[in-house]
Short mmCIF file of C-alpha atoms and ligand atoms in Angstrom, two decimals:
data_model
loop_
_atom_site.label_atom_id
_atom_site.label_comp_id
_atom_site.label_asym_id
_atom_site.label_seq_id
_atom_site.Cartn_x
_atom_site.Cartn_y
_atom_site.Cartn_z
CA MET A 3 -26.86 27.64 6.66
CA LEU A 4 -28.86 25.23 9.43
CA THR A 5 -32.27 24.89 7.92
CA SER A 6 -35.45 23.42 9.77
CA ILE A 7 -38.14 22.18 7.48
CA VAL A 8 -41.36 21.60 10.41
CA GLY A 9 -45.04 20.56 9.88
CA ILE A 10 -47.68 23.43 11.26
CA ASN A 11 -50.13 21.16 11.19
CA TRP A 12 -50.91 17.04 12.44
CA GLY A 13 -48.22 15.57 10.19
CA ASP A 14 -48.74 14.67 6.22
CA GLU A 15 -48.93 18.42 5.55
CA GLY A 16 -46.17 17.75 2.40
CA LYS A 17 -43.02 17.96 4.53
CA GLY A 18 -41.04 15.19 2.34
CA ARG A 19 -41.95 17.54 -1.21
CA MET A 20 -40.58 20.72 0.43
CA VAL A 21 -37.53 19.16 1.78
CA ASP A 22 -37.03 17.25 -1.83
CA LEU A 23 -37.66 21.04 -3.30
CA LEU A 24 -34.93 22.75 -0.88
CA SER A 25 -32.92 20.29 -0.57
CA GLU A 26 -31.83 21.29 -3.94
CA GLN A 27 -29.42 23.61 -1.80
CA GLN A 28 -28.16 21.70 0.55
CA ASP A 29 -25.04 19.14 1.51
CA ILE A 30 -26.47 17.37 4.47
CA VAL A 31 -29.67 16.13 5.02
CA VAL A 32 -31.15 14.96 8.65
CA ARG A 33 -33.82 12.84 10.27
CA TYR A 34 -33.75 13.67 14.15
CA GLN A 35 -36.83 12.61 15.64
CA GLY A 36 -39.39 9.40 15.25
CA GLY A 37 -39.47 6.33 13.15
CA ASN A 38 -41.43 4.66 10.43
CA ASN A 39 -44.86 5.43 11.97
CA ALA A 40 -45.70 7.95 9.10
CA GLY A 41 -44.37 8.50 5.68
CA HIS A 42 -42.88 11.40 3.42
CA THR A 43 -44.27 11.15 -0.33
CA VAL A 44 -41.96 12.25 -2.96
CA ILE A 45 -42.38 12.31 -6.74
CA ASN A 46 -39.48 12.90 -9.17
CA GLU A 47 -38.59 12.06 -12.18
CA ARG A 48 -37.66 8.43 -11.17
CA GLY A 49 -40.67 7.47 -9.46
CA LYS A 50 -42.67 8.36 -6.42
CA PHE A 51 -41.13 7.79 -3.25
CA ILE A 52 -42.88 6.94 0.47
CA LEU A 53 -40.14 7.09 3.07
CA ASN A 54 -40.42 6.37 6.20
CA LEU A 55 -37.45 6.33 8.15
CA LEU A 56 -34.71 7.88 5.66
CA PRO A 57 -34.50 11.45 5.01
CA SER A 58 -35.73 13.03 1.71
CA GLY A 59 -32.40 13.80 0.95
CA ILE A 60 -31.36 10.46 0.18
CA LEU A 61 -32.62 10.77 -3.48
CA ARG A 62 -30.08 13.49 -4.36
CA PRO A 63 -26.94 11.99 -5.05
CA GLU A 64 -24.81 14.81 -3.92
CA VAL A 65 -26.72 15.01 -0.67
CA VAL A 66 -25.17 13.07 2.34
CA CYS A 67 -28.49 12.10 5.21
CA VAL A 68 -27.87 12.00 8.64
CA MET A 69 -29.95 9.72 11.39
CA GLY A 70 -30.06 11.43 14.28
CA ASN A 71 -29.79 10.42 17.88
CA GLY A 72 -33.13 11.67 18.55
CA MET A 73 -34.62 8.42 15.77
CA ALA A 74 -35.93 5.14 16.96
CA ILE A 75 -35.02 2.93 13.90
CA ASP A 76 -36.97 0.01 13.19
CA LEU A 77 -33.67 -1.66 10.78
CA ALA A 78 -35.48 -4.55 9.88
CA HIS A 79 -37.83 -1.10 7.95
CA LEU A 80 -34.65 0.16 6.85
CA GLU A 81 -33.67 -2.91 5.19
CA LYS A 82 -37.23 -3.24 3.52
CA GLU A 83 -37.38 0.58 2.73
CA SER A 84 -33.92 0.69 1.33
CA ALA A 85 -33.94 -2.27 -1.25
CA ALA A 86 -37.62 -0.93 -2.92
CA LEU A 87 -34.90 2.72 -3.76
CA VAL A 88 -31.84 0.96 -4.11
CA ALA A 89 -33.76 -1.52 -6.71
CA ALA A 90 -35.21 1.89 -8.20
CA GLY A 91 -31.02 3.14 -8.70
CA VAL A 92 -30.90 5.22 -5.41
CA GLU A 93 -26.97 4.84 -4.13
CA ILE A 94 -27.45 3.93 -0.23
CA SER A 95 -24.37 3.51 1.13
CA PRO A 96 -21.71 4.74 4.34
CA ARG A 97 -20.83 7.45 2.05
CA ASN A 98 -24.15 8.93 1.68
CA LEU A 99 -26.20 7.55 4.31
CA LYS A 100 -24.95 8.38 8.14
CA ILE A 101 -26.71 6.18 11.34
CA SER A 102 -26.30 7.88 14.98
CA ASP A 103 -24.57 5.20 17.16
CA ARG A 104 -26.92 7.31 19.99
CA ALA A 105 -30.04 6.70 17.77
CA ILE A 106 -32.41 4.03 20.02
CA LEU A 107 -33.05 1.09 17.82
CA THR A 108 -37.07 0.10 17.50
CA LEU A 109 -36.84 -4.30 18.17
CA PRO A 110 -39.99 -6.19 17.37
CA TYR A 111 -40.97 -6.57 20.78
CA HIS A 112 -41.86 -2.56 20.94
CA VAL A 113 -44.21 -3.54 17.86
CA GLN A 114 -45.53 -6.58 19.89
CA LEU A 115 -46.08 -3.88 23.09
CA ASP A 116 -47.79 -1.42 20.82
CA CYS A 117 -50.25 -4.00 19.66
CA LEU A 118 -50.87 -5.22 22.89
CA GLU A 119 -51.46 -2.03 24.34
CA GLU A 120 -53.87 0.02 21.81
CA GLU A 121 -55.72 -3.99 21.84
CA ARG A 122 -55.61 -3.46 25.90
CA LEU A 123 -57.03 0.24 25.33
CA ALA A 124 -59.64 -1.31 22.92
CA GLY A 125 -62.21 2.15 22.70
CA GLU A 126 -59.89 4.06 24.35
CA LYS A 127 -57.37 3.69 22.02
CA TYR A 128 -54.61 6.98 20.74
CA GLY A 129 -54.59 5.96 17.52
CA SER A 130 -50.79 4.36 17.24
CA THR A 131 -49.52 3.21 13.71
CA ARG A 132 -48.13 -0.19 15.67
CA ARG A 133 -44.73 0.83 14.84
CA GLY A 134 -43.41 0.09 17.98
CA ILE A 135 -42.45 4.03 18.58
CA ALA A 136 -44.42 4.30 22.09
CA PRO A 137 -42.58 1.78 23.72
CA VAL A 138 -39.62 2.15 22.54
CA TYR A 139 -39.37 5.92 23.51
CA GLY A 140 -40.45 4.77 27.13
CA ASP A 141 -37.90 2.58 26.91
CA LYS A 142 -35.28 5.69 25.90
CA TYR A 143 -35.92 6.84 29.21
CA MET A 144 -36.47 4.01 31.24
CA LYS A 145 -32.71 3.73 30.43
CA LYS A 146 -33.71 0.10 29.18
CA ALA A 147 -33.18 0.95 25.17
CA ILE A 148 -30.64 -0.69 22.65
CA ARG A 149 -29.00 2.15 20.66
CA ALA A 150 -27.57 2.21 17.10
CA GLY A 151 -24.17 2.00 18.96
CA ASP A 152 -24.50 -1.33 20.90
CA LEU A 153 -24.40 -2.86 17.89
CA LEU A 154 -20.80 -2.52 17.03
CA ASP A 155 -19.59 -4.61 20.31
CA LEU A 156 -21.33 -7.67 20.28
CA ASP A 157 -20.14 -8.65 23.76
CA TYR A 158 -21.69 -5.49 25.12
CA LEU A 159 -24.64 -5.88 23.08
CA ALA A 160 -25.28 -9.02 24.46
CA LYS A 161 -24.98 -8.07 27.78
CA ARG A 162 -27.32 -5.07 27.60
CA LEU A 163 -29.92 -7.00 25.66
CA LYS A 164 -29.96 -9.83 28.78
CA GLY A 165 -30.94 -6.92 31.02
CA VAL A 166 -33.23 -5.19 28.78
CA VAL A 167 -34.89 -9.06 27.57
CA ALA A 168 -35.04 -10.01 31.37
CA TYR A 169 -37.09 -6.53 32.43
CA LYS A 170 -39.58 -6.67 29.44
CA SER A 171 -40.45 -10.22 29.79
CA LEU A 172 -41.38 -9.25 33.10
CA MET A 173 -43.84 -6.76 31.35
CA ILE A 174 -45.34 -8.97 28.35
CA GLU A 175 -45.58 -12.09 30.69
CA GLY A 176 -46.85 -10.44 33.86
CA VAL A 177 -49.36 -7.23 32.38
CA TYR A 178 -50.31 -8.63 28.81
CA LYS A 179 -50.31 -12.55 29.60
CA ALA A 180 -48.30 -13.11 26.59
CA GLU A 181 -45.27 -14.89 25.74
CA PRO A 182 -41.62 -14.23 27.10
CA LEU A 183 -38.96 -12.66 24.86
CA CYS A 184 -36.49 -15.30 23.50
CA PHE A 185 -32.98 -14.14 24.10
CA ASP A 186 -31.08 -16.20 21.41
CA GLU A 187 -33.96 -15.26 18.94
CA LEU A 188 -33.44 -10.90 19.30
CA PHE A 189 -29.69 -11.42 19.53
CA ALA A 190 -30.02 -13.44 16.53
CA TRP A 191 -32.15 -10.83 14.69
CA LEU A 192 -29.36 -7.62 16.45
CA LYS A 193 -26.55 -9.52 15.01
CA LYS A 194 -27.68 -9.38 11.65
CA TYR A 195 -28.14 -6.21 11.06
CA ALA A 196 -24.81 -5.46 13.04
CA GLU A 197 -23.84 -6.73 10.26
CA MET A 198 -25.59 -5.42 7.53
CA TYR A 199 -25.39 -1.70 9.20
CA LYS A 200 -22.29 -1.27 10.84
CA ASP A 201 -20.22 0.54 8.05
CA TYR A 202 -22.98 2.91 8.65
CA ILE A 203 -22.91 3.68 12.12
CA VAL A 204 -20.42 6.44 13.30
CA ASP A 205 -20.35 9.56 16.09
CA THR A 206 -22.82 11.84 13.70
CA GLY A 207 -22.89 14.84 16.52
CA LEU A 208 -19.49 14.68 15.78
CA TYR A 209 -19.73 14.57 11.75
CA LEU A 210 -22.04 17.28 12.38
CA THR A 211 -20.06 19.70 13.76
CA GLU A 212 -17.55 18.99 11.79
CA ALA A 213 -19.52 20.21 8.59
CA VAL A 214 -21.24 22.93 10.46
CA LYS A 215 -17.59 24.41 11.19
CA ALA A 216 -16.60 23.66 7.52
CA GLY A 217 -19.67 26.38 6.53
CA LYS A 218 -22.04 23.21 5.23
CA ARG A 219 -25.59 23.46 4.35
CA ILE A 220 -27.50 21.02 6.04
CA MET A 221 -31.33 20.50 6.32
CA PHE A 222 -32.95 19.28 9.06
CA GLU A 223 -36.06 17.42 8.55
CA ALA A 224 -39.01 16.50 10.67
CA GLN A 225 -41.58 13.77 10.72
CA LEU A 226 -45.13 14.97 11.23
CA GLY A 227 -46.14 18.48 12.99
CA ALA A 228 -46.22 20.69 15.69
CA LEU A 229 -49.95 19.49 16.80
CA ARG A 230 -48.21 15.20 17.43
CA ASP A 231 -45.10 16.80 19.29
CA ILE A 232 -44.79 15.28 23.06
CA ASP A 233 -44.74 18.23 24.53
CA PHE A 234 -47.06 20.60 22.36
CA GLY A 235 -49.46 18.37 20.85
CA ILE A 236 -53.04 17.33 21.56
CA TYR A 237 -51.55 15.00 24.11
CA PRO A 238 -52.40 12.22 24.69
CA TYR A 239 -53.02 11.69 20.94
CA THR A 240 -49.22 12.68 20.16
CA SER A 241 -46.31 11.01 18.79
CA SER A 242 -43.81 10.21 21.21
CA SER A 243 -41.13 12.46 20.16
CA SER A 244 -40.51 15.89 19.82
CA THR A 245 -41.91 17.23 16.28
CA ILE A 246 -40.30 20.83 16.74
CA ALA A 247 -37.85 22.92 15.08
CA ALA A 248 -36.10 23.50 18.37
CA TYR A 249 -35.15 19.96 18.68
CA ALA A 250 -33.60 19.92 15.86
CA PRO A 251 -29.93 20.14 16.89
CA ILE A 252 -30.65 17.76 19.78
CA GLY A 253 -32.08 15.49 17.77
CA SER A 254 -28.91 16.01 15.33
CA GLY A 255 -25.90 15.98 17.98
CA ILE A 256 -25.05 19.45 17.55
CA PRO A 257 -27.03 20.84 20.89
CA GLY A 258 -25.15 24.29 20.70
CA VAL A 259 -26.11 25.30 17.13
CA LYS A 260 -28.66 28.09 16.43
CA LEU A 261 -31.06 27.53 13.42
CA ASP A 262 -30.43 30.16 10.90
CA GLU A 263 -33.90 29.52 9.33
CA VAL A 264 -37.28 27.37 10.15
CA TYR A 265 -39.95 26.25 7.14
CA GLY A 266 -43.34 25.66 8.40
CA VAL A 267 -44.96 23.12 6.09
CA MET A 268 -48.95 23.96 6.39
CA LYS A 269 -51.77 22.11 4.16
CA ALA A 270 -54.20 24.94 2.69
CA TYR A 271 -56.92 22.47 4.17
CA SER A 272 -56.19 20.36 7.76
CA THR A 273 -55.83 16.31 7.81
CA CYS A 274 -55.11 14.27 10.47
CA VAL A 275 -54.77 10.83 10.86
CA GLY A 276 -55.87 8.66 14.00
CA GLU A 277 -57.47 9.26 17.19
CA GLY A 278 -58.20 12.78 19.03
CA PRO A 279 -59.65 16.14 19.33
CA PHE A 280 -59.93 17.12 15.35
CA THR A 281 -62.24 20.43 15.59
CA CYS A 282 -62.99 21.16 11.86
CA GLU A 283 -63.44 17.87 11.29
CA TRP A 284 -65.67 17.47 8.59
CA PHE A 285 -68.01 13.80 7.83
CA GLY A 286 -70.22 12.41 5.26
CA GLU A 287 -70.27 13.24 1.58
CA GLU A 288 -68.50 16.55 1.99
CA ALA A 289 -65.49 14.86 4.12
CA GLU A 290 -65.35 12.08 0.78
CA GLU A 291 -65.41 14.65 -1.63
CA LEU A 292 -62.25 16.69 0.09
CA ARG A 293 -60.45 13.08 1.10
CA ARG A 294 -60.86 11.64 -2.94
CA ALA A 295 -59.58 15.68 -3.94
CA GLY A 296 -56.28 15.09 -1.76
CA GLY A 297 -55.52 11.47 -1.83
CA GLU A 298 -55.89 11.48 1.73
CA TYR A 299 -54.82 8.25 2.57
CA GLY A 300 -51.67 7.41 4.82
CA ALA A 301 -48.12 7.02 3.35
CA ALA A 302 -46.89 4.64 5.96
CA THR A 303 -50.39 3.13 6.73
CA GLY A 304 -52.58 3.60 4.26
CA ARG A 305 -55.50 4.16 6.51
CA PRO A 306 -58.14 6.96 5.44
CA ARG A 307 -57.23 10.63 6.83
CA ARG A 308 -59.44 12.44 8.90
CA VAL A 309 -60.46 15.89 6.10
CA GLY A 310 -61.77 19.15 7.03
CA PRO A 311 -61.23 23.35 6.69
CA PHE A 312 -58.38 25.03 7.28
CA ASP A 313 -58.09 25.63 11.04
CA VAL A 314 -56.27 29.21 11.94
CA VAL A 315 -56.87 28.71 15.63
CA ALA A 316 -54.08 25.21 15.39
CA SER A 317 -52.20 26.45 12.78
CA ARG A 318 -50.96 30.12 14.04
CA TYR A 319 -50.36 27.99 17.48
CA GLY A 320 -48.46 25.16 14.96
CA CYS A 321 -46.34 28.78 13.49
CA ARG A 322 -46.03 29.81 17.09
CA VAL A 323 -44.68 26.81 19.01
CA GLN A 324 -42.41 25.60 15.42
CA GLY A 325 -40.60 29.27 15.73
CA ALA A 326 -41.44 29.05 11.93
CA ASP A 327 -39.77 32.45 9.81
CA TYR A 328 -41.49 31.17 6.77
CA ILE A 329 -44.65 28.97 5.89
CA ALA A 330 -44.87 26.41 2.80
CA LEU A 331 -48.48 26.21 2.10
CA THR A 332 -48.89 23.03 0.14
CA LYS A 333 -52.14 21.31 -1.52
CA THR A 334 -53.31 24.82 -2.74
CA ASP A 335 -55.15 23.06 -5.85
CA ILE A 336 -57.17 20.37 -4.01
CA LEU A 337 -59.35 23.08 -3.13
CA SER A 338 -59.79 24.32 -6.44
CA TYR A 339 -63.14 22.02 -6.61
CA MET A 340 -64.73 24.72 -4.17
CA LYS A 341 -66.53 27.66 -4.71
CA LYS A 342 -66.97 29.10 -1.19
CA ILE A 343 -63.82 28.29 0.93
CA PRO A 344 -64.61 27.74 4.46
CA ILE A 345 -61.98 29.43 7.06
CA CYS A 346 -62.17 28.34 10.80
CA VAL A 347 -61.41 31.31 12.52
CA ALA A 348 -61.79 30.53 16.06
CA TYR A 349 -63.29 27.72 18.55
CA GLU A 350 -66.59 28.84 20.37
CA VAL A 351 -66.17 26.62 23.87
CA ASN A 352 -68.44 26.69 26.46
CA GLY A 353 -70.69 29.53 24.17
CA GLU A 354 -67.35 31.85 24.64
CA ARG A 355 -65.40 32.66 21.53
CA VAL A 356 -61.47 31.18 22.09
CA THR A 357 -58.50 32.32 19.43
CA GLU A 358 -55.64 30.31 21.40
CA PHE A 359 -55.10 26.39 20.91
CA PRO A 360 -56.59 24.96 24.06
CA THR A 361 -55.63 21.89 25.74
CA GLY A 362 -57.55 18.89 27.22
CA GLN A 363 -61.10 19.37 27.96
CA ALA A 364 -61.80 22.52 26.33
CA LEU A 365 -59.92 21.26 23.07
CA ASN A 366 -62.39 17.89 23.12
CA ILE A 367 -65.93 20.48 23.29
CA ALA A 368 -64.80 23.05 20.89
CA LYS A 369 -66.48 23.74 18.03
CA PRO A 370 -65.20 25.75 14.99
CA ILE A 371 -66.33 28.82 14.22
CA TYR A 372 -66.21 29.51 9.78
CA GLU A 373 -65.02 32.55 7.83
CA TYR A 374 -65.70 32.29 4.04
CA VAL A 375 -63.65 33.48 1.39
CA ASP A 376 -64.26 33.22 -2.40
CA GLY A 377 -62.97 30.14 -4.57
CA TRP A 378 -60.60 30.57 -7.51
CA ASN A 379 -62.83 27.14 -9.43
CA CYS A 380 -60.11 26.39 -12.11
CA ASP A 381 -56.97 25.00 -12.46
CA ILE A 382 -54.10 26.26 -10.60
CA SER A 383 -51.75 23.54 -11.41
CA GLY A 384 -49.80 25.17 -14.20
CA CYS A 385 -49.27 28.52 -12.34
CA ARG A 386 -45.36 29.38 -11.55
CA THR A 387 -45.28 33.08 -10.82
CA ILE A 388 -47.94 35.16 -8.83
CA GLU A 389 -49.39 37.08 -12.01
CA ASP A 390 -50.60 32.93 -12.86
CA MET A 391 -51.88 33.02 -9.83
CA PRO A 392 -55.99 33.54 -9.79
CA LYS A 393 -56.80 36.65 -7.66
CA GLU A 394 -58.99 34.18 -5.19
CA LEU A 395 -56.01 31.87 -4.45
CA VAL A 396 -54.13 35.69 -3.99
CA SER A 397 -56.85 37.20 -1.30
CA TYR A 398 -56.82 33.21 0.16
CA VAL A 399 -53.08 32.72 0.84
CA LYS A 400 -53.13 36.66 2.53
CA ARG A 401 -55.94 36.03 4.52
CA LEU A 402 -54.33 32.81 6.21
CA GLU A 403 -50.87 34.44 6.09
CA GLU A 404 -52.54 37.56 7.96
CA LEU A 405 -54.59 35.07 10.46
CA VAL A 406 -51.56 32.82 11.24
CA ASP A 407 -49.29 35.45 11.50
CA CYS A 408 -46.37 34.03 9.19
CA LYS A 409 -45.02 35.15 6.09
CA ILE A 410 -45.87 32.21 2.97
CA LYS A 411 -43.20 32.23 0.75
CA TYR A 412 -43.97 29.14 -1.30
CA VAL A 413 -47.55 28.15 -2.62
CA SER A 414 -47.74 24.17 -3.82
CA VAL A 415 -50.13 24.50 -6.70
CA GLY A 416 -49.53 20.06 -7.22
CA ALA A 417 -47.19 17.18 -6.30
CA GLU A 418 -44.46 17.72 -8.95
CA ARG A 419 -40.88 19.34 -7.64
CA GLU A 420 -41.23 22.44 -10.42
CA ALA A 421 -45.29 22.61 -9.11
CA TYR A 422 -45.49 25.98 -7.33
CA VAL A 423 -45.09 29.68 -6.88
CA GLN A 424 -42.74 31.60 -4.75
CA MET A 425 -43.92 34.58 -3.56
CA PHE A 426 -41.02 36.51 -2.79
P1 GDP B 29 -45.46 14.27 4.45
O1 GDP B 29 -45.23 13.50 5.36
O2 GDP B 29 -45.94 15.76 5.00
O3 GDP B 29 -43.95 14.88 3.76
O4 GDP B 29 -46.96 14.54 3.93
P2 GDP B 29 -47.29 13.55 2.10
O5 GDP B 29 -46.63 12.39 2.54
O6 GDP B 29 -48.54 12.93 3.11
O7 GDP B 29 -47.44 14.16 1.73
C1 GDP B 29 -48.65 14.80 0.87
C2 GDP B 29 -48.71 14.27 -0.35
O8 GDP B 29 -49.15 15.14 -0.72
C3 GDP B 29 -47.79 13.28 -1.39
O9 GDP B 29 -48.31 12.47 -1.77
C4 GDP B 29 -47.27 15.02 -1.71
O10 GDP B 29 -46.67 14.84 -3.74
C5 GDP B 29 -48.97 15.32 -2.35
N1 GDP B 29 -48.03 16.36 -2.71
C6 GDP B 29 -47.29 17.70 -1.86
N2 GDP B 29 -47.89 19.21 -2.33
C7 GDP B 29 -49.17 18.64 -3.19
C8 GDP B 29 -49.74 19.36 -3.43
O11 GDP B 29 -49.31 21.45 -3.51
N3 GDP B 29 -50.67 19.98 -4.25
C9 GDP B 29 -51.21 18.43 -4.61
N4 GDP B 29 -52.21 17.63 -5.45
N5 GDP B 29 -50.31 17.60 -3.83
C10 GDP B 29 -49.01 17.69 -3.12
#
């Protein structure tokens, strides 16, 4: 059984928590894209964990986790992230963590280049998390990236790194007038991590092919959401990788397999980190109230998130490009303080009503058109069955289901593992 869990919106939908819930039934959990530029927050009986690189399945001892070839991995970050988990008693060893030999490595100069470019862009910046992601994916397509498997042969690594250092120094010195790269320093950095991670680095495509043949239950965990996808998102304010479900088999190393089911995680209201068009954005006190209620501060960066009501136009598009079979609707409890709940059902662009998600300038100038539904205005965090749910909450869920044209299977009413209602 191959299950994919993806974000329907701009990221931070609560995917980590849904993966944590659904990973109970899995043998293997795979991350297949992105790097440490976003964070999943998982709360369970052992505590609160922020995962930037590791698949959320790492918190379950019986699950094997895979970091796929589609990822960009900063090993220094992985070292820190792992240390915090190990300190909390989580096992991280080559038994339960496998790193693809084809995954690209985010090196210190990628982080440096990310910062230099955002600073050069100044007022026009893309809102990068400055974790080196765009530069390392750029290098992947320029064929200048170092891959995890390169660490297994230090002579080969040295040869590759020489060429890469020469090329990147031209850019760093010539374009940004910064110091050229130091081969010895970088090689020492890589050698340290080669020693630390050599036993983790394998052909994960082969490992997963065998697992598929053996009928294992595999879950693919995405970072960010549909609207940050490099092809389908709000380009150029997107991430640099494919955040959609269809990329899961490719970014995991098993491009020939078909997914059995796709779960889209969709938030009961809208949030967005960083720059770019965000049609339903609220400002001032209204925004602050929602941000405070939802604790909307970035897991990876601590940045306050932009917030607003649920956006049907963006979310229906998100469901479509993700090919979602089912939806998990998260953070419904956050809306409990509202007497009337706004839902953005269409955009107005140049005086016209638009219901399909636009791109480019049309998206930049789109204005939200709202309908209002009754709020439940009571504590719903104890709801575990449909019968427990106030009728206004059931109506809100049914209305969203109809508007985005996808079945809502789970309704999450709190951050804890058991705080959800299964609708069917
Ligand atoms: P992700 O990257 O999609 O996993 O998103 P985040 O890490 O930003 O997760 C969203 C945050 O909301 C985390 O702190 C979760 O523990 C929390 N969360 C998830 N679902 C719910 C929910 O239904 N209600 C509440 N109150 N919090 C939730």
